CSV table of C-alpha atoms in Angstrom, one decimal:
chain,number,residue,atom,x,y,z
A,1,MET,CA,65.7,98.5,88.9
A,2,ALA,CA,67.3,101.9,88.7
A,3,ASN,CA,65.7,104.8,86.9
A,4,LYS,CA,66.7,104.9,83.2
A,5,ASN,CA,67.9,108.6,83.5
A,6,GLU,CA,70.0,108.1,86.6
A,7,LYS,CA,73.7,108.1,86.1
A,8,SER,CA,75.9,105.9,88.2
A,9,HIS,CA,79.5,107.2,88.5
A,10,SER,CA,80.8,104.2,90.5
A,11,ILE,CA,80.4,100.5,90.7
A,12,SER,CA,79.9,100.3,94.4
A,13,ALA,CA,81.5,102.0,97.4
A,14,ASP,CA,81.1,98.7,99.2
A,15,SER,CA,83.4,96.9,96.8
A,16,ALA,CA,86.1,99.5,97.0
A,17,LYS,CA,89.1,98.7,99.2
A,18,TRP,CA,90.9,101.1,101.5
A,19,HIS,CA,94.7,101.7,101.2
A,20,LEU,CA,96.9,103.3,103.8
A,21,ILE,CA,100.0,105.1,102.5
A,22,ASP,CA,102.6,106.6,104.7
A,23,ALA,CA,104.2,109.7,103.0
A,24,ASN,CA,107.1,109.8,105.4
A,25,ASN,CA,110.3,110.3,103.3
A,26,ARG,CA,108.5,109.5,100.0
A,27,THR,CA,109.1,111.6,96.8
A,28,LEU,CA,106.1,113.7,96.0
A,29,GLY,CA,105.7,112.9,92.3
A,30,ARG,CA,106.2,109.1,92.7
A,31,LEU,CA,103.8,109.1,95.6
A,32,ALA,CA,101.2,111.1,93.7
A,33,SER,CA,101.3,108.8,90.7
A,34,GLU,CA,100.9,105.7,92.9
A,35,ILE,CA,97.9,107.3,94.6
A,36,ALA,CA,96.4,108.4,91.2
A,37,ILE,CA,96.6,104.8,89.9
A,38,LEU,CA,94.8,103.5,93.1
A,39,LEU,CA,92.0,106.2,92.8
A,40,GLN,CA,91.4,105.5,89.2
A,41,GLY,CA,91.3,101.7,89.7
A,42,LYS,CA,93.9,100.9,87.1
A,43,HIS,CA,95.4,98.3,89.3
A,44,ASN,CA,92.1,96.2,89.2
A,45,THR,CA,91.0,93.8,86.6
A,46,ARG,CA,87.5,95.5,86.8
A,47,TYR,CA,88.8,98.8,85.5
A,48,LEU,CA,86.5,100.8,83.2
A,49,ASN,CA,87.5,104.3,82.1
A,50,TYR,CA,84.0,105.6,82.3
A,51,LEU,CA,83.2,104.4,85.8
A,52,ASN,CA,84.7,105.2,89.2
A,53,THR,CA,86.2,101.7,89.9
A,54,GLY,CA,89.0,103.1,92.1
A,55,ASP,CA,89.7,102.5,95.8
A,56,PHE,CA,89.8,104.8,98.8
A,57,VAL,CA,93.3,106.0,99.8
A,58,VAL,CA,94.3,107.4,103.2
A,59,VAL,CA,97.6,109.3,103.3
A,60,VAL,CA,99.3,110.0,106.6
A,61,ASN,CA,102.4,112.1,107.4
A,62,ALA,CA,101.8,114.5,104.5
A,63,GLU,CA,104.1,117.1,106.2
A,64,LYS,CA,107.1,114.7,105.8
A,65,VAL,CA,106.9,114.3,102.0
A,66,ARG,CA,110.2,114.8,100.2
A,67,VAL,CA,111.1,116.6,97.0
A,68,THR,CA,114.4,116.6,95.0
A,69,GLY,CA,116.5,119.4,93.8
A,70,LYS,CA,115.7,123.0,94.6
A,71,LYS,CA,111.9,122.6,94.5
A,72,MET,CA,111.4,123.7,98.1
A,73,THR,CA,112.4,127.3,97.1
A,74,GLN,CA,111.8,127.4,93.4
A,75,LYS,CA,108.4,125.6,92.9
A,76,MET,CA,105.6,128.1,93.2
A,77,TYR,CA,101.9,127.6,93.9
A,78,TYR,CA,99.4,130.2,92.7
A,79,ARG,CA,95.9,131.1,93.9
A,80,HIS,CA,93.6,133.9,92.8
A,81,SER,CA,90.9,135.5,94.9
A,82,GLY,CA,88.9,136.7,91.9
A,83,TYR,CA,89.6,140.4,92.7
A,84,HIS,CA,92.0,142.6,90.7
A,85,GLY,CA,95.5,142.1,92.0
A,86,GLY,CA,94.4,139.1,94.0
A,87,LEU,CA,97.1,136.7,92.8
A,88,THR,CA,98.8,135.0,95.7
A,89,GLU,CA,102.0,133.0,95.2
A,90,GLN,CA,103.7,130.8,97.7
A,91,THR,CA,106.7,128.5,97.5
A,92,LEU,CA,106.5,124.8,98.2
A,93,ALA,CA,108.2,125.3,101.6
A,94,GLU,CA,105.5,127.8,102.6
A,95,VAL,CA,102.7,125.6,101.5
A,96,ILE,CA,104.1,122.6,103.4
A,97,GLU,CA,104.5,124.7,106.5
A,98,LYS,CA,100.9,126.0,106.5
A,99,HIS,CA,98.8,123.4,104.6
A,100,PRO,CA,100.9,120.2,104.1
A,101,THR,CA,97.9,118.2,102.8
A,102,ARG,CA,97.4,120.7,99.9
A,103,VAL,CA,100.7,119.8,98.3
A,104,ILE,CA,99.7,116.1,97.8
A,105,GLN,CA,96.2,116.9,96.9
A,106,LYS,CA,97.2,119.3,94.1
A,107,ALA,CA,99.8,116.8,92.8
A,108,VAL,CA,97.2,114.0,92.6
A,109,LYS,CA,94.5,116.2,91.2
A,110,GLY,CA,96.8,117.0,88.3
A,111,MET,CA,97.2,113.3,87.4
A,112,LEU,CA,93.4,112.5,87.5
A,113,PRO,CA,91.0,113.1,84.6
A,114,LYS,CA,89.7,116.7,84.3
A,115,THR,CA,86.0,115.6,84.3
A,116,THR,CA,83.2,115.0,86.8
A,117,LEU,CA,84.5,111.5,87.2
A,118,GLY,CA,87.9,112.8,88.2
A,119,ARG,CA,86.3,115.0,90.9
A,120,HIS,CA,84.5,112.0,92.2
A,121,MET,CA,87.8,110.1,92.3
A,122,LEU,CA,89.5,112.9,94.3
A,123,ASN,CA,86.7,112.7,96.9
A,124,ARG,CA,88.0,109.2,97.8
A,125,LEU,CA,91.4,110.6,98.8
A,126,LYS,CA,91.8,111.3,102.5
A,127,ILE,CA,95.0,113.2,103.5
A,128,TYR,CA,96.3,113.8,107.0
A,129,ASP,CA,99.4,115.7,108.0
A,130,LYS,CA,100.1,113.7,111.1
A,131,ASP,CA,100.2,110.0,111.8
A,132,SER,CA,96.7,109.7,113.2
A,133,HIS,CA,93.5,109.4,111.1
A,134,PRO,CA,89.8,108.5,111.8
A,135,HIS,CA,89.6,105.6,109.3
A,136,GLU,CA,90.9,102.7,111.4
A,137,ALA,CA,87.6,100.8,111.1
A,138,GLN,CA,87.5,100.9,107.3
A,139,LEU,CA,91.1,99.8,107.0
A,140,LYS,CA,90.6,96.8,109.2
A,141,GLY,CA,87.7,95.5,107.1
């Protein structure tokens, strides 16, 4: 039996399924909400809001994600180094060019709970900018 003081943040990593999602020509917001539902486990009958009952999600072709309107030039991403005057701002087009996985990760992170449990859920998200990924064995099982 487990120690009384131990906290379990997930049911079991063995019972979690693996999902492969191709981001090629998919709209960013709709894709992110679909991923967030899978990570939280809201698609399962065993969903509990205080446990990590979600599945693993592998996203490929992150660099080919699509946005509508003028978001490529108008949507800004901000980072701060911690130093005075250390604010860096980049447009969505610049971020997709340099770090295409960061766009999907930030969109999904904004849709998850802002707690320790939400950070554990985000660890189950694997994003790759190209078509190849190292999770073939898990997806076949």
